[in-house]
């Protein structure tokens, strides 16, 4: 467990990245995955990806597309992208990139490896231990490990300056070199929400890629499956940590205004963008709760939609509800209005404890099918809905205008809140700092953990 927050140096308008990383580092389940459970060890990943060539053939589908890499058919034959990727894997281990920049020669570095390194370096700075250097040393005997204080995953323990800010150059370069995040490369100002979306998507793919290769290599080394049977059932462990923690499912419903026919489809999400519109602002108190009510309220579509029951285009309403709620709920407040060329600066109130998502489940907020929908209220009262409670553990805040501004993060460690502003970390306020966090300027992304 990370005992205290440390800063991250601004490498040139990279506050959008460091503020998001601060929030992810202080997500307790993600900490457990990388630090306690060693869910993705960067040294092991480099070995696996470097050795994958020996196990890579088209018959078993271990192609870039099958494991979350680049192109490839995943079946018979080999296209140009697959051949190129095969050549790269022969010549270079793609897991951790180079020693300095997290990826070279156009090869996507593994963002899961870079996150593992970040967690280790962050933990080391917070504890005053040079963890990464310890990992490069040969393991110590058990007796000396006790003397050294129990070095995580490695050998000798060197001391380092307590609270030294982190240099995130490797991770920054790895994101720039990633094909799916190239639009965020460069030193221009970027959107923290856009970075969060792209980063979580690629992080999940890279975790899955390594696990897929490890599984294939294990199967190849024991074709008959005898070793697996002798070992017995494997201990269950969540491999796709990003999907496990952050993914939820929206239920998107179209309702015909003429006959009431209703059809639905699931829409997976990693975060929810909540509009701060004039209609929402009519409430006496603009809050996350009222934004969620507006988000799940039926709205009439501008253009008629074909109704399968009426067999003609009719006026149609659309409604979203939460079919599956994630373990970590990320709420994005849409403050940047590109159409109006301005930033919405209205204060949005949000709770630190007990955000109840129960009323937004389909059974409690979805309009009824048929003529009953004209009442605009569900059959069941939301007051009787189950309580699905979330507690705040981090925020990303934005100060400034649409075209020029700055991001910082508020994170909760134990019972105390801290403000992380690039390399500078300070207590958020008096006492536990909660009052100052709830009243801070420009709340932009809110991170909640389900109880």
Short mmCIF file of C-alpha atoms in Angstrom, two decimals:
data_model
loop_
_atom_site.label_atom_id
_atom_site.label_comp_id
_atom_site.label_asym_id
_atom_site.label_seq_id
_atom_site.Cartn_x
_atom_site.Cartn_y
_atom_site.Cartn_z
CA UNK A 1 0.00 0.00 0.00
CA UNK A 2 1.32 3.43 -0.93
CA UNK A 3 1.70 5.36 2.35
CA UNK A 4 1.60 8.92 0.97
CA UNK A 5 1.33 10.74 -2.37
CA UNK A 6 4.38 12.06 -4.21
CA UNK A 7 4.55 14.53 -7.07
CA UNK A 8 5.15 14.02 -10.78
CA UNK A 9 7.31 16.45 -12.71
CA UNK A 10 5.64 18.42 -15.51
CA UNK A 11 7.55 17.48 -18.66
CA UNK A 12 6.03 20.24 -20.78
CA UNK A 13 2.26 20.72 -20.49
CA UNK A 14 1.82 17.14 -19.27
CA UNK A 15 -0.38 18.05 -16.30
CA UNK A 16 -3.31 16.33 -18.08
CA UNK A 17 -1.43 13.03 -17.84
CA UNK A 18 0.03 13.37 -14.34
CA UNK A 19 -3.34 14.33 -12.82
CA UNK A 20 -5.00 11.23 -14.28
CA UNK A 21 -2.07 9.00 -13.25
CA UNK A 22 -2.28 10.31 -9.68
CA UNK A 23 -5.92 9.20 -9.52
CA UNK A 24 -5.16 5.77 -10.99
CA UNK A 25 -2.19 5.21 -8.67
CA UNK A 26 -4.43 5.89 -5.67
CA UNK A 27 -7.15 3.51 -6.85
CA UNK A 28 -6.82 0.85 -4.13
CA UNK A 29 -7.78 -2.20 -6.28
CA UNK A 30 -5.29 -1.14 -8.96
CA UNK A 31 -2.60 -0.75 -6.30
CA UNK A 32 -3.29 -4.29 -5.08
CA UNK A 33 -3.11 -5.68 -8.63
CA UNK A 34 0.31 -4.20 -9.41
CA UNK A 35 1.99 -4.14 -5.99
CA UNK A 36 0.59 -6.88 -3.77
CA UNK A 37 -0.60 -9.40 -6.35
CA UNK A 38 2.18 -8.66 -8.89
CA UNK A 39 -0.54 -8.83 -11.52
CA UNK A 40 1.76 -7.67 -14.29
CA UNK A 41 5.49 -7.90 -13.64
CA UNK A 42 7.35 -5.82 -16.22
CA UNK A 43 10.45 -8.04 -16.24
CA UNK A 44 8.40 -11.19 -16.80
CA UNK A 45 6.38 -9.45 -19.53
CA UNK A 46 9.55 -8.47 -21.39
CA UNK A 47 10.68 -12.09 -21.34
CA UNK A 48 7.29 -13.39 -22.50
CA UNK A 49 6.98 -10.96 -25.37
CA UNK A 50 10.58 -11.54 -26.38
CA UNK A 51 10.13 -15.32 -26.35
CA UNK A 52 6.70 -15.27 -28.01
CA UNK A 53 8.27 -15.72 -31.47
CA UNK A 54 9.12 -19.32 -30.61
CA UNK A 55 5.43 -20.04 -29.92
CA UNK A 56 3.92 -17.87 -32.63
CA UNK A 57 2.32 -19.67 -35.53
CA UNK A 58 -0.83 -19.02 -37.52
CA UNK A 59 -2.44 -22.36 -36.64
CA UNK A 60 -3.00 -21.46 -32.98
CA UNK A 61 -4.02 -17.83 -33.57
CA UNK A 62 -1.12 -16.30 -31.62
CA UNK A 63 -0.96 -13.29 -33.94
CA UNK A 64 -0.87 -9.59 -33.09
CA UNK A 65 -4.63 -9.28 -33.49
CA UNK A 66 -5.25 -12.25 -31.22
CA UNK A 67 -3.16 -10.85 -28.40
CA UNK A 68 -4.01 -7.18 -28.71
CA UNK A 69 -1.13 -6.10 -30.94
CA UNK A 70 -1.14 -4.78 -34.47
CA UNK A 71 -2.57 -6.27 -37.65
CA UNK A 72 -2.86 -9.91 -38.64
CA UNK A 73 -5.51 -12.35 -39.70
CA UNK A 74 -5.38 -14.67 -36.70
CA UNK A 75 -5.98 -17.67 -38.96
CA UNK A 76 -4.15 -19.07 -41.98
CA UNK A 77 -1.91 -17.01 -44.19
CA UNK A 78 0.09 -13.96 -43.22
CA UNK A 79 -0.50 -10.39 -44.32
CA UNK A 80 2.08 -7.62 -44.42
CA UNK A 81 1.23 -6.31 -40.95
CA UNK A 82 1.63 -9.76 -39.40
CA UNK A 83 4.92 -10.36 -41.19
CA UNK A 84 6.22 -6.99 -40.06
CA UNK A 85 5.18 -7.63 -36.47
CA UNK A 86 6.80 -11.08 -36.61
CA UNK A 87 10.05 -9.51 -37.78
CA UNK A 88 9.95 -6.92 -35.01
CA UNK A 89 9.43 -9.59 -32.38
CA UNK A 90 12.41 -11.52 -33.75
CA UNK A 91 14.69 -8.52 -33.50
CA UNK A 92 13.44 -6.89 -30.30
CA UNK A 93 11.63 -7.59 -27.09
CA UNK A 94 8.58 -5.36 -27.27
CA UNK A 95 7.53 -5.62 -23.63
CA UNK A 96 9.36 -2.76 -22.04
CA UNK A 97 10.84 -0.99 -25.04
CA UNK A 98 14.29 0.50 -24.63
CA UNK A 99 15.98 1.23 -21.37
CA UNK A 100 15.40 4.94 -21.76
CA UNK A 101 12.28 5.75 -23.68
CA UNK A 102 9.79 2.92 -23.33
CA UNK A 103 9.71 1.83 -26.96
CA UNK A 104 11.66 2.31 -30.19
CA UNK A 105 11.57 1.57 -33.88
CA UNK A 106 7.82 2.03 -34.13
CA UNK A 107 7.07 -0.87 -31.77
CA UNK A 108 4.32 -0.23 -29.25
CA UNK A 109 5.73 -0.41 -25.73
CA UNK A 110 3.67 -2.27 -23.15
CA UNK A 111 1.75 0.30 -21.11
CA UNK A 112 1.03 -2.33 -18.45
CA UNK A 113 4.81 -2.70 -17.97
CA UNK A 114 5.19 1.06 -17.69
CA UNK A 115 2.38 1.20 -15.13
CA UNK A 116 4.08 -1.56 -13.14
CA UNK A 117 7.30 0.45 -13.14
CA UNK A 118 5.40 3.59 -12.16
CA UNK A 119 3.72 1.87 -9.21
CA UNK A 120 7.05 0.49 -8.02
CA UNK A 121 8.85 3.81 -8.37
CA UNK A 122 5.94 5.65 -6.74
CA UNK A 123 5.87 3.22 -3.83
CA UNK A 124 9.63 3.49 -3.47
CA UNK A 125 9.58 7.29 -3.37
CA UNK A 126 6.75 7.30 -0.83
CA UNK A 127 8.60 4.77 1.38
CA UNK A 128 12.14 6.07 0.79
CA UNK A 129 13.28 2.87 -0.96
CA UNK A 130 14.85 2.51 -4.43
CA UNK A 131 12.64 -0.39 -5.49
CA UNK A 132 13.54 -0.45 -9.21
CA UNK A 133 17.27 -0.68 -8.45
CA UNK A 134 16.57 -3.48 -5.97
CA UNK A 135 14.85 -5.46 -8.72
CA UNK A 136 17.99 -5.37 -10.84
CA UNK A 137 20.03 -7.02 -8.08
CA UNK A 138 20.15 -10.79 -7.44
CA UNK A 139 17.74 -11.94 -4.71
CA UNK A 140 19.00 -11.85 -1.15
CA UNK A 141 18.87 -14.83 1.22
CA UNK A 142 15.80 -14.84 3.43
CA UNK A 143 17.84 -13.88 6.50
CA UNK A 144 19.20 -10.76 4.79
CA UNK A 145 15.80 -9.87 3.40
CA UNK A 146 14.58 -9.52 6.97
CA UNK A 147 17.52 -7.24 7.76
CA UNK A 148 16.81 -5.21 4.62
CA UNK A 149 13.17 -4.76 5.51
CA UNK A 150 11.67 -7.22 3.04
CA UNK A 151 12.42 -5.85 -0.41
CA UNK A 152 9.50 -6.37 -2.78
CA UNK A 153 10.21 -8.82 -5.62
CA UNK A 154 13.96 -8.49 -5.54
CA UNK A 155 17.31 -8.12 -3.96
CA UNK A 156 19.24 -5.40 -2.11
CA UNK A 157 17.46 -2.37 -0.79
CA UNK A 158 18.94 1.06 -1.47
CA UNK A 159 17.52 4.11 0.23
CA UNK A 160 16.25 7.02 -1.81
CA UNK A 161 15.06 10.50 -0.93
CA UNK A 162 11.66 10.29 0.73
CA UNK A 163 8.94 11.92 -1.35
CA UNK A 164 11.13 12.57 -4.40
CA UNK A 165 8.84 13.51 -7.36
CA UNK A 166 8.53 10.97 -10.16
CA UNK A 167 9.82 11.53 -13.70
CA UNK A 168 7.25 9.92 -16.02
CA UNK A 169 9.33 10.20 -19.21
CA UNK A 170 9.20 6.46 -20.01
CA UNK A 171 5.43 6.27 -19.70
CA UNK A 172 4.93 9.51 -21.62
CA UNK A 173 7.09 8.31 -24.51
CA UNK A 174 5.38 4.92 -24.50
CA UNK A 175 1.98 6.59 -24.94
CA UNK A 176 3.32 8.78 -27.74
CA UNK A 177 4.70 5.76 -29.59
CA UNK A 178 1.51 3.76 -29.21
CA UNK A 179 -0.50 3.65 -32.43
CA UNK A 180 -3.79 4.20 -30.60
CA UNK A 181 -2.54 7.20 -28.62
CA UNK A 182 -0.56 9.09 -31.25
CA UNK A 183 -3.23 11.78 -31.32
CA UNK A 184 -2.09 12.72 -27.80
CA UNK A 185 1.60 13.03 -28.72
CA UNK A 186 3.43 16.33 -28.53
CA UNK A 187 3.62 19.17 -26.06
CA UNK A 188 0.32 20.87 -26.88
CA UNK A 189 -2.38 21.13 -24.21
CA UNK A 190 -4.50 17.97 -24.10
CA UNK A 191 -7.78 16.88 -22.55
CA UNK A 192 -7.40 14.76 -19.40
CA UNK A 193 -10.64 12.91 -20.14
CA UNK A 194 -9.48 11.99 -23.63
CA UNK A 195 -6.21 10.70 -22.17
CA UNK A 196 -8.05 8.64 -19.53
CA UNK A 197 -10.24 6.97 -22.15
CA UNK A 198 -7.37 6.08 -24.48
CA UNK A 199 -5.01 5.04 -21.70
CA UNK A 200 -7.43 2.62 -20.01
CA UNK A 201 -8.34 1.09 -23.37
CA UNK A 202 -4.71 0.41 -24.34
CA UNK A 203 -3.72 -0.63 -20.81
CA UNK A 204 -6.40 -3.32 -20.82
CA UNK A 205 -5.31 -4.57 -24.25
CA UNK A 206 -1.69 -4.87 -23.17
CA UNK A 207 -2.56 -6.79 -20.00
CA UNK A 208 -4.65 -9.20 -22.09
CA UNK A 209 -1.87 -9.52 -24.68
CA UNK A 210 0.68 -10.71 -22.14
CA UNK A 211 -1.78 -13.10 -20.49
CA UNK A 212 -2.70 -14.58 -23.89
CA UNK A 213 0.95 -15.21 -24.75
CA UNK A 214 1.62 -16.76 -21.34
CA UNK A 215 -1.37 -19.06 -21.77
CA UNK A 216 -0.24 -20.15 -25.24
CA UNK A 217 3.32 -20.78 -24.06
CA UNK A 218 2.06 -22.82 -21.12
CA UNK A 219 -0.15 -24.92 -23.41
CA UNK A 220 2.69 -25.47 -25.88
CA UNK A 221 5.07 -26.64 -23.15
CA UNK A 222 2.54 -29.24 -22.00
CA UNK A 223 0.63 -30.44 -25.11
CA UNK A 224 -1.08 -33.32 -23.34
CA UNK A 225 -2.22 -31.15 -20.47
CA UNK A 226 -0.72 -33.58 -17.95
CA UNK A 227 1.07 -30.87 -16.00
CA UNK A 228 -2.10 -28.82 -15.72
CA UNK A 229 -4.10 -31.79 -14.46
CA UNK A 230 -1.43 -32.67 -11.90
CA UNK A 231 -1.37 -29.10 -10.65
CA UNK A 232 -5.12 -29.13 -10.11
CA UNK A 233 -7.47 -26.21 -10.67
CA UNK A 234 -5.72 -22.87 -10.92
CA UNK A 235 -6.45 -20.24 -8.31
CA UNK A 236 -8.88 -17.78 -9.92
CA UNK A 237 -7.45 -14.32 -10.54
CA UNK A 238 -8.89 -11.48 -12.51
CA UNK A 239 -6.62 -11.03 -15.52
CA UNK A 240 -8.36 -8.20 -17.35
CA UNK A 241 -8.00 -5.78 -14.46
CA UNK A 242 -9.15 -2.73 -16.44
CA UNK A 243 -12.38 -4.35 -17.54
CA UNK A 244 -12.89 -5.89 -14.09
CA UNK A 245 -12.62 -2.53 -12.31
CA UNK A 246 -13.77 0.16 -14.71
CA UNK A 247 -16.20 -1.39 -17.20
CA UNK A 248 -19.94 -1.07 -16.75
CA UNK A 249 -22.87 -1.47 -19.13
CA UNK A 250 -25.52 1.03 -20.14
CA UNK A 251 -28.93 -0.14 -21.29
CA UNK A 252 -29.90 2.02 -24.27
CA UNK A 253 -33.64 1.91 -24.99
CA UNK A 254 -35.64 3.27 -27.93
CA UNK A 255 -39.35 3.79 -27.25
CA UNK A 256 -41.91 4.41 -29.99
CA UNK A 257 -44.14 7.36 -29.05
CA UNK A 258 -47.02 5.96 -31.12
CA UNK A 259 -47.33 2.34 -29.93
CA UNK A 260 -44.92 2.25 -27.00
CA UNK A 261 -42.83 -0.54 -28.52
CA UNK A 262 -39.50 -0.74 -26.75
CA UNK A 263 -36.20 -2.23 -27.93
CA UNK A 264 -32.88 -2.13 -26.13
CA UNK A 265 -29.21 -2.81 -26.62
CA UNK A 266 -26.23 -2.92 -24.22
CA UNK A 267 -23.47 -0.31 -24.43
CA UNK A 268 -20.26 -0.98 -22.47
CA UNK A 269 -18.50 2.03 -20.94
CA UNK A 270 -15.34 2.87 -18.99
CA UNK A 271 -16.58 6.29 -17.85
CA UNK A 272 -19.73 8.38 -18.09
CA UNK A 273 -19.81 11.91 -19.53
CA UNK A 274 -22.45 14.03 -17.82
CA UNK A 275 -23.66 17.16 -19.65
CA UNK A 276 -23.89 20.39 -17.66
CA UNK A 277 -26.72 21.86 -19.73
CA UNK A 278 -29.04 24.80 -19.14
CA UNK A 279 -31.85 22.37 -18.37
CA UNK A 280 -29.80 20.74 -15.62
CA UNK A 281 -28.76 24.15 -14.30
CA UNK A 282 -32.41 25.10 -13.71
CA UNK A 283 -32.24 23.08 -10.51
CA UNK A 284 -31.70 25.13 -7.37
CA UNK A 285 -28.53 23.14 -6.73
CA UNK A 286 -26.51 21.84 -9.66
CA UNK A 287 -25.08 18.51 -8.52
CA UNK A 288 -23.83 15.16 -9.75
CA UNK A 289 -27.14 13.65 -8.63
CA UNK A 290 -29.18 16.04 -10.80
CA UNK A 291 -26.81 15.46 -13.72
CA UNK A 292 -27.36 11.70 -13.37
CA UNK A 293 -31.13 12.21 -13.24
CA UNK A 294 -30.93 14.22 -16.45
CA UNK A 295 -28.66 11.57 -18.03
CA UNK A 296 -31.17 8.76 -17.38
CA UNK A 297 -34.24 10.82 -18.32
CA UNK A 298 -35.97 9.94 -21.64
CA UNK A 299 -35.35 12.42 -24.44
CA UNK A 300 -37.13 12.75 -27.77
CA UNK A 301 -34.95 12.24 -30.81
CA UNK A 302 -34.95 14.94 -33.46
CA UNK A 303 -35.47 12.59 -36.41
CA UNK A 304 -38.15 9.87 -36.62
CA UNK A 305 -36.95 6.29 -36.27
CA UNK A 306 -38.30 3.15 -37.94
CA UNK A 307 -40.54 1.24 -35.51
CA UNK A 308 -40.56 -2.57 -36.02
CA UNK A 309 -44.09 -2.75 -34.61
CA UNK A 310 -45.68 0.16 -36.52
CA UNK A 311 -43.50 -0.55 -39.60
CA UNK A 312 -43.19 3.19 -40.20
CA UNK A 313 -40.93 5.95 -38.95
CA UNK A 314 -42.33 7.46 -35.77
CA UNK A 315 -41.37 9.93 -33.11
CA UNK A 316 -39.05 8.05 -30.79
CA UNK A 317 -37.63 8.60 -27.36
CA UNK A 318 -34.29 7.33 -26.13
CA UNK A 319 -33.33 6.51 -22.57
CA UNK A 320 -30.17 5.34 -20.85
CA UNK A 321 -30.02 3.39 -17.62
CA UNK A 322 -27.24 1.48 -15.86
CA UNK A 323 -27.61 -2.26 -16.52
CA UNK A 324 -24.28 -3.06 -14.84
CA UNK A 325 -22.42 -0.74 -12.50
CA UNK A 326 -18.60 -0.85 -12.37
CA UNK A 327 -16.48 -1.32 -9.28
CA UNK A 328 -14.78 2.00 -10.01
CA UNK A 329 -17.11 4.67 -11.38
CA UNK A 330 -15.52 7.52 -13.37
CA UNK A 331 -17.80 10.51 -13.93
CA UNK A 332 -16.72 13.14 -16.45
CA UNK A 333 -18.35 16.55 -16.15
CA UNK A 334 -18.59 18.02 -19.66
CA UNK A 335 -17.22 21.49 -19.01
CA UNK A 336 -15.76 22.15 -22.47
CA UNK A 337 -18.38 23.39 -24.95
CA UNK A 338 -16.63 23.48 -28.32
CA UNK A 339 -19.79 24.62 -30.14
CA UNK A 340 -20.10 27.70 -27.94
CA UNK A 341 -16.30 28.06 -27.74
CA UNK A 342 -16.31 28.34 -23.96
CA UNK A 343 -15.76 26.48 -20.75
CA UNK A 344 -18.71 25.91 -18.41
CA UNK A 345 -17.51 27.17 -15.02
CA UNK A 346 -20.67 26.47 -12.99
CA UNK A 347 -20.01 24.83 -9.65
CA UNK A 348 -21.23 21.24 -9.57
CA UNK A 349 -21.79 19.80 -6.09
CA UNK A 350 -20.77 16.18 -5.54
CA UNK A 351 -20.79 13.90 -2.48
CA UNK A 352 -17.68 12.47 -0.85
CA UNK A 353 -19.62 9.53 0.58
CA UNK A 354 -22.67 7.52 -0.37
CA UNK A 355 -23.36 8.44 -4.01
CA UNK A 356 -26.38 6.20 -4.62
CA UNK A 357 -26.59 4.72 -8.12
CA UNK A 358 -29.51 2.41 -7.25
CA UNK A 359 -32.24 4.74 -8.63
CA UNK A 360 -30.54 4.65 -12.05
CA UNK A 361 -30.88 0.89 -12.53
CA UNK A 362 -33.30 -0.11 -15.34
CA UNK A 363 -36.03 -1.49 -13.08
CA UNK A 364 -36.27 1.77 -11.17
CA UNK A 365 -35.83 4.51 -13.75
CA UNK A 366 -36.89 3.08 -17.11
CA UNK A 367 -40.27 4.18 -18.48
CA UNK A 368 -42.93 1.54 -18.93
CA UNK A 369 -43.76 -0.11 -22.22
CA UNK A 370 -47.00 0.82 -23.98
CA UNK A 371 -49.44 3.60 -23.07
CA UNK A 372 -48.33 3.63 -19.44
CA UNK A 373 -45.14 5.40 -20.49
CA UNK A 374 -47.09 8.64 -20.84
CA UNK A 375 -46.96 9.03 -17.06
CA UNK A 376 -43.18 9.59 -17.43
CA UNK A 377 -42.57 7.74 -14.16
CA UNK A 378 -41.57 4.11 -13.61
CA UNK A 379 -43.98 1.75 -11.94
CA UNK A 380 -41.69 1.45 -8.91
CA UNK A 381 -40.70 4.45 -6.82
CA UNK A 382 -36.98 5.26 -6.85
CA UNK A 383 -37.29 5.80 -3.09
CA UNK A 384 -37.64 2.01 -2.78
CA UNK A 385 -34.71 1.25 -5.11
CA UNK A 386 -31.74 -0.72 -3.78
CA UNK A 387 -28.81 1.29 -2.44
CA UNK A 388 -25.69 0.92 -4.54
CA UNK A 389 -23.29 3.28 -2.81
CA UNK A 390 -20.03 4.79 -3.98
CA UNK A 391 -17.37 6.79 -2.12
CA UNK A 392 -15.09 9.40 -3.67
CA UNK A 393 -11.33 8.68 -3.67
CA UNK A 394 -9.91 11.09 -6.29
CA UNK A 395 -10.72 14.02 -8.57
CA UNK A 396 -9.16 15.69 -11.58
CA UNK A 397 -9.73 19.46 -11.58
CA UNK A 398 -9.23 22.02 -14.34
CA UNK A 399 -8.51 25.71 -13.89
CA UNK A 400 -8.40 28.27 -16.69
CA UNK A 401 -10.27 28.57 -19.98
CA UNK A 402 -11.21 26.33 -22.89
CA UNK A 403 -7.97 27.11 -24.72
CA UNK A 404 -5.53 27.57 -21.86
CA UNK A 405 -5.57 25.99 -18.43
CA UNK A 406 -4.03 23.61 -15.94
CA UNK A 407 -4.96 20.28 -14.37
CA UNK A 408 -4.34 19.10 -10.83
CA UNK A 409 -5.58 16.13 -8.80
CA UNK A 410 -7.03 15.56 -5.34
CA UNK A 411 -6.39 12.08 -3.93
CA UNK A 412 -7.42 10.39 -0.71
CA UNK A 413 -4.83 8.39 1.23
CA UNK A 414 -6.20 6.75 4.34
CA UNK A 415 -8.60 9.28 5.84
CA UNK A 416 -6.80 12.36 4.51
CA UNK A 417 -7.04 14.30 1.25
CA UNK A 418 -4.02 15.67 -0.62
CA UNK A 419 -3.66 18.04 -3.57
CA UNK A 420 -1.20 16.88 -6.25
CA UNK A 421 -0.16 19.76 -8.49
CA UNK A 422 2.59 18.43 -10.78
CA UNK A 423 5.70 17.96 -8.57
CA UNK A 424 4.09 19.65 -5.58
CA UNK A 425 1.99 17.76 -3.03
CA UNK A 426 0.27 19.33 -0.05
CA UNK A 427 -2.58 18.58 2.33
CA UNK A 428 -5.84 19.61 0.69
CA UNK A 429 -6.96 21.64 3.71
CA UNK A 430 -7.58 21.66 7.41
CA UNK A 431 -8.45 18.43 9.17
CA UNK A 432 -8.98 15.70 6.62
CA UNK A 433 -9.23 18.25 3.77
CA UNK A 434 -12.59 16.92 2.55
CA UNK A 435 -14.35 20.29 2.75
CA UNK A 436 -11.71 21.93 0.59
CA UNK A 437 -11.88 19.12 -2.01
CA UNK A 438 -15.66 19.38 -2.30
CA UNK A 439 -15.38 23.13 -2.70
CA UNK A 440 -12.37 23.18 -5.03
CA UNK A 441 -12.54 24.90 -8.40
CA UNK A 442 -13.27 23.14 -11.66
CA UNK A 443 -14.04 19.53 -10.71
CA UNK A 444 -13.71 17.72 -14.05
CA UNK A 445 -13.39 13.95 -13.50
CA UNK A 446 -14.65 12.24 -10.34
CA UNK A 447 -13.43 8.78 -9.29
CA UNK A 448 -15.75 6.74 -7.05
CA UNK A 449 -15.19 3.27 -5.59
CA UNK A 450 -18.18 1.01 -4.91
CA UNK A 451 -18.64 -0.08 -1.31
#
